[in-house]
Short mmCIF file of C-alpha atoms in Angstrom, two decimals:
data_model
loop_
_atom_site.label_atom_id
_atom_site.label_comp_id
_atom_site.label_asym_id
_atom_site.label_seq_id
_atom_site.Cartn_x
_atom_site.Cartn_y
_atom_site.Cartn_z
CA MET A 1 -210.90 -75.48 42.58
CA THR A 2 -211.92 -75.10 46.21
CA PHE A 3 -209.65 -76.33 48.94
CA ARG A 4 -212.37 -78.76 50.03
CA LYS A 5 -212.55 -80.25 46.54
CA SER A 6 -208.77 -80.60 46.42
CA VAL A 7 -208.88 -82.54 49.70
CA LEU A 8 -211.48 -84.89 48.25
CA ASP A 9 -209.54 -85.25 44.98
CA GLU A 10 -206.48 -86.25 46.96
CA GLU A 11 -208.41 -88.78 49.02
CA PHE A 12 -210.59 -90.28 46.28
CA ASP A 13 -208.35 -90.09 43.18
CA GLU A 14 -209.74 -87.20 41.15
CA PHE A 15 -213.42 -87.93 41.46
CA GLY A 16 -214.49 -85.59 38.69
CA LYS A 17 -216.01 -82.25 37.82
CA PHE A 18 -219.06 -82.51 40.04
CA GLY A 19 -217.39 -83.81 43.20
CA ARG A 20 -218.36 -86.44 45.66
CA LYS A 21 -221.67 -86.51 47.47
CA VAL A 22 -221.87 -84.81 50.84
CA ASP A 23 -225.07 -85.03 52.78
CA LEU A 24 -225.54 -81.65 54.45
CA THR A 25 -223.41 -78.53 54.25
CA PHE A 26 -224.37 -75.45 56.26
CA TYR A 27 -223.83 -72.07 54.61
CA SER A 28 -224.41 -68.48 55.59
CA GLY A 29 -224.26 -66.41 52.44
CA GLU A 30 -220.96 -67.28 50.78
CA TYR A 31 -219.45 -68.90 53.88
CA GLU A 32 -219.35 -72.66 54.38
CA LEU A 33 -219.77 -73.29 58.10
CA ALA A 34 -219.98 -77.07 58.63
CA ASN A 35 -220.50 -80.37 56.90
CA CYS A 36 -222.59 -83.24 58.30
CA GLU A 37 -222.78 -86.80 56.95
CA PHE A 38 -225.53 -89.43 57.09
CA LYS A 39 -225.43 -93.21 56.51
CA LEU A 40 -228.22 -95.76 56.37
CA PRO A 41 -228.87 -97.78 59.57
CA GLY A 42 -227.44 -100.94 58.01
CA ALA A 43 -224.18 -99.37 56.83
CA SER A 44 -221.06 -101.39 57.59
CA ASP A 45 -218.61 -100.30 60.26
CA LEU A 46 -216.04 -99.69 57.54
CA ASP A 47 -218.41 -97.36 55.66
CA VAL A 48 -219.12 -95.44 58.86
CA LYS A 49 -215.39 -95.07 59.61
CA ILE A 50 -214.73 -93.87 56.06
CA GLN A 51 -217.61 -91.41 56.39
CA ASN A 52 -216.26 -90.09 59.68
CA ARG A 53 -212.75 -89.56 58.27
CA LYS A 54 -214.17 -87.88 55.18
CA ASN A 55 -216.28 -85.61 57.34
CA ILE A 56 -213.25 -84.61 59.43
CA ARG A 57 -211.29 -83.78 56.26
CA LEU A 58 -214.15 -81.76 54.78
CA ASN A 59 -214.60 -79.75 57.96
CA ARG A 60 -210.84 -79.26 58.23
CA ALA A 61 -210.87 -77.92 54.66
CA ILE A 62 -213.62 -75.48 55.64
CA MET A 63 -211.55 -74.35 58.64
CA GLU A 64 -208.42 -73.92 56.53
CA SER A 65 -210.28 -71.92 53.90
CA HIS A 66 -211.48 -69.54 56.65
CA LEU A 67 -207.96 -69.29 58.02
CA GLU A 68 -206.55 -68.55 54.57
CA ALA A 69 -209.24 -66.01 53.65
CA SER A 70 -209.67 -64.19 56.94
CA GLY A 71 -206.95 -65.31 59.32
CA LEU A 72 -209.55 -66.64 61.76
CA LYS A 73 -209.05 -69.96 63.54
CA LEU A 74 -212.62 -71.10 64.06
CA ASN A 75 -213.73 -74.33 65.71
CA ILE A 76 -216.34 -76.31 63.79
CA LEU A 77 -219.19 -78.35 65.21
CA TYR A 78 -220.52 -81.13 62.99
CA PHE A 79 -222.56 -84.35 63.03
CA ASP A 80 -222.09 -87.89 61.79
CA TYR A 81 -225.27 -89.98 61.58
CA GLN A 82 -225.94 -93.65 61.05
CA GLY A 83 -229.67 -94.06 60.71
CA TRP A 84 -231.48 -92.21 63.49
CA ASN A 85 -228.47 -92.09 65.80
CA GLY A 86 -225.81 -89.48 65.44
CA SER A 87 -222.88 -87.96 67.22
CA MET A 88 -221.91 -84.35 67.51
CA PHE A 89 -218.20 -83.51 67.28
CA ALA A 90 -216.06 -80.41 67.60
CA LEU A 91 -213.08 -79.98 65.30
CA PHE A 92 -210.38 -77.58 66.41
CA PRO A 93 -206.75 -76.81 65.65
CA TYR A 94 -204.15 -77.95 68.14
CA GLY A 95 -200.76 -76.74 67.05
CA ASP A 96 -200.14 -78.07 63.56
CA ILE A 97 -202.85 -80.76 63.71
CA TYR A 98 -206.63 -80.86 63.96
CA VAL A 99 -208.43 -82.69 66.72
CA SER A 100 -211.96 -84.06 66.51
CA LYS A 101 -213.63 -84.34 69.91
CA TYR A 102 -216.85 -86.25 70.60
CA ILE A 103 -219.45 -83.98 72.24
CA GLU A 104 -222.71 -85.91 72.58
CA SER A 105 -225.05 -88.46 71.00
CA VAL A 106 -228.00 -86.99 69.18
CA GLU A 107 -230.92 -89.30 68.45
CA LEU A 108 -233.59 -88.15 66.02
CA PRO A 109 -237.20 -89.06 66.86
CA ARG A 110 -238.83 -92.04 65.11
CA THR A 111 -242.21 -92.11 66.90
CA LYS A 112 -244.67 -89.65 68.43
CA ALA A 113 -243.41 -90.54 71.89
CA GLY A 114 -239.83 -90.07 70.67
CA LEU A 115 -240.80 -86.68 69.26
CA ARG A 116 -242.22 -85.62 72.65
CA ARG A 117 -238.98 -86.69 74.38
CA PHE A 118 -237.01 -84.90 71.68
CA LEU A 119 -238.94 -81.65 72.19
CA ARG A 120 -238.64 -81.80 76.00
CA GLY A 121 -235.14 -83.20 76.22
CA GLU A 122 -231.64 -81.90 75.87
CA THR A 123 -231.28 -82.86 72.20
CA LEU A 124 -233.31 -79.91 70.96
CA GLU A 125 -231.32 -77.58 73.19
CA LEU A 126 -228.09 -79.02 71.76
CA LEU A 127 -229.34 -78.41 68.21
CA PHE A 128 -230.17 -74.79 69.10
CA LYS A 129 -226.64 -74.39 70.49
CA PHE A 130 -225.31 -75.82 67.23
CA VAL A 131 -227.29 -73.26 65.20
CA TYR A 132 -226.16 -70.48 67.55
CA HIS A 133 -222.53 -71.55 67.00
CA LEU A 134 -223.04 -71.43 63.21
CA ARG A 135 -224.53 -67.95 63.46
CA GLN A 136 -221.59 -66.76 65.60
CA MET A 137 -219.13 -68.18 63.06
CA ALA A 138 -220.90 -66.44 60.18
CA GLU A 139 -220.94 -63.14 62.07
CA ARG A 140 -217.21 -63.33 62.83
CA LEU A 141 -216.43 -64.17 59.20
CA ARG A 142 -218.55 -61.23 57.96
CA GLU A 143 -216.95 -58.83 60.45
CA GLU A 144 -213.47 -59.95 59.43
CA ALA A 145 -214.32 -59.57 55.73
CA GLU A 146 -215.66 -56.05 56.32
CA GLU A 147 -212.52 -55.10 58.27
CA LYS A 148 -210.37 -56.46 55.45
CA ILE A 149 -212.28 -54.43 52.85
CA GLU A 150 -211.96 -51.29 54.98
CA LEU A 151 -208.24 -51.87 55.52
CA ASN A 152 -207.67 -52.39 51.79
CA ALA A 153 -209.57 -49.20 51.00
CA ARG A 154 -207.46 -47.25 53.52
CA ARG A 155 -204.27 -48.67 52.02
CA LYS A 156 -205.44 -47.84 48.51
CA HIS A 157 -206.11 -44.20 49.43
CA GLN A 158 -203.42 -43.78 52.06
CA HIS A 159 -201.33 -41.51 49.83
CA LEU A 160 -204.17 -38.96 49.89
CA PHE A 161 -203.93 -38.61 53.65
CA ASP A 162 -200.25 -39.26 54.27
CA ASN A 163 -198.58 -35.94 55.15
CA SER A 164 -195.05 -37.25 54.71
CA ASN A 165 -195.29 -37.09 50.91
CA SER A 166 -197.21 -33.84 50.73
CA PRO A 167 -195.49 -31.12 48.66
CA LEU A 168 -196.09 -28.70 51.52
CA GLN A 169 -194.03 -30.87 53.82
CA GLU A 170 -191.11 -31.44 51.48
CA GLU A 171 -187.82 -30.10 52.70
CA ARG A 172 -186.58 -27.30 50.47
CA ARG A 173 -182.95 -26.38 50.43
CA ILE A 174 -181.51 -23.14 49.31
CA SER A 175 -178.99 -23.82 46.62
CA ASN A 176 -175.81 -21.89 45.93
CA ASN A 177 -177.30 -19.99 43.01
CA VAL A 178 -179.76 -18.08 45.18
CA PHE A 179 -178.51 -14.72 46.42
CA LEU A 180 -180.20 -12.53 48.96
CA SER A 181 -179.47 -8.82 48.71
CA PRO A 182 -180.42 -5.99 51.02
CA THR A 183 -183.17 -3.69 49.92
CA SER A 184 -181.86 -0.60 48.27
CA PRO A 185 -182.52 2.76 49.91
CA SER A 186 -184.40 3.97 46.87
CA LYS A 187 -187.04 1.18 47.29
CA LYS A 188 -187.59 2.24 50.92
CA SER A 189 -188.25 5.81 49.91
CA ARG A 190 -190.84 4.75 47.30
CA LYS A 191 -192.96 3.02 49.96
CA LYS A 192 -193.43 6.31 51.87
#
């Protein structure tokens, strides 16, 4: 069971084998990077609050899985949408707790004129920064995984390169049953 699923099980009373619906999860290879949630425009305030709390917990679970697997404390950027209007948040650890900070409103275009404003405005730039952040996270996770593999390989084969256990380096003591005697004169004469 993934940590994220265990968080949802705890919150929603064992919701089953297939889990609870999430709207958009960003991956890079095997790495979960962020979760974003969407609600219909007419959703109640209570539903939106529940969605926001769920989204914080899911993103926290992603962060904690990265911390457990790689030791990296990564901040996560994510979105919560209600209809066409959304908010971007950053989730980051602060001591023993996690803090979700509002970044900016992000409105998706509904008309041609809205699309033109979207393409010329700051929203598109913000979305590119979001994607850049995801790519940076994925790169750091990959680098950390490669370093961990390399370190494990070195540890596994360390005995091959460790001189301290080499038989050539072992200290040899002369025991009491070894006697050294001078060479006899007859052996010296044979060498001539």
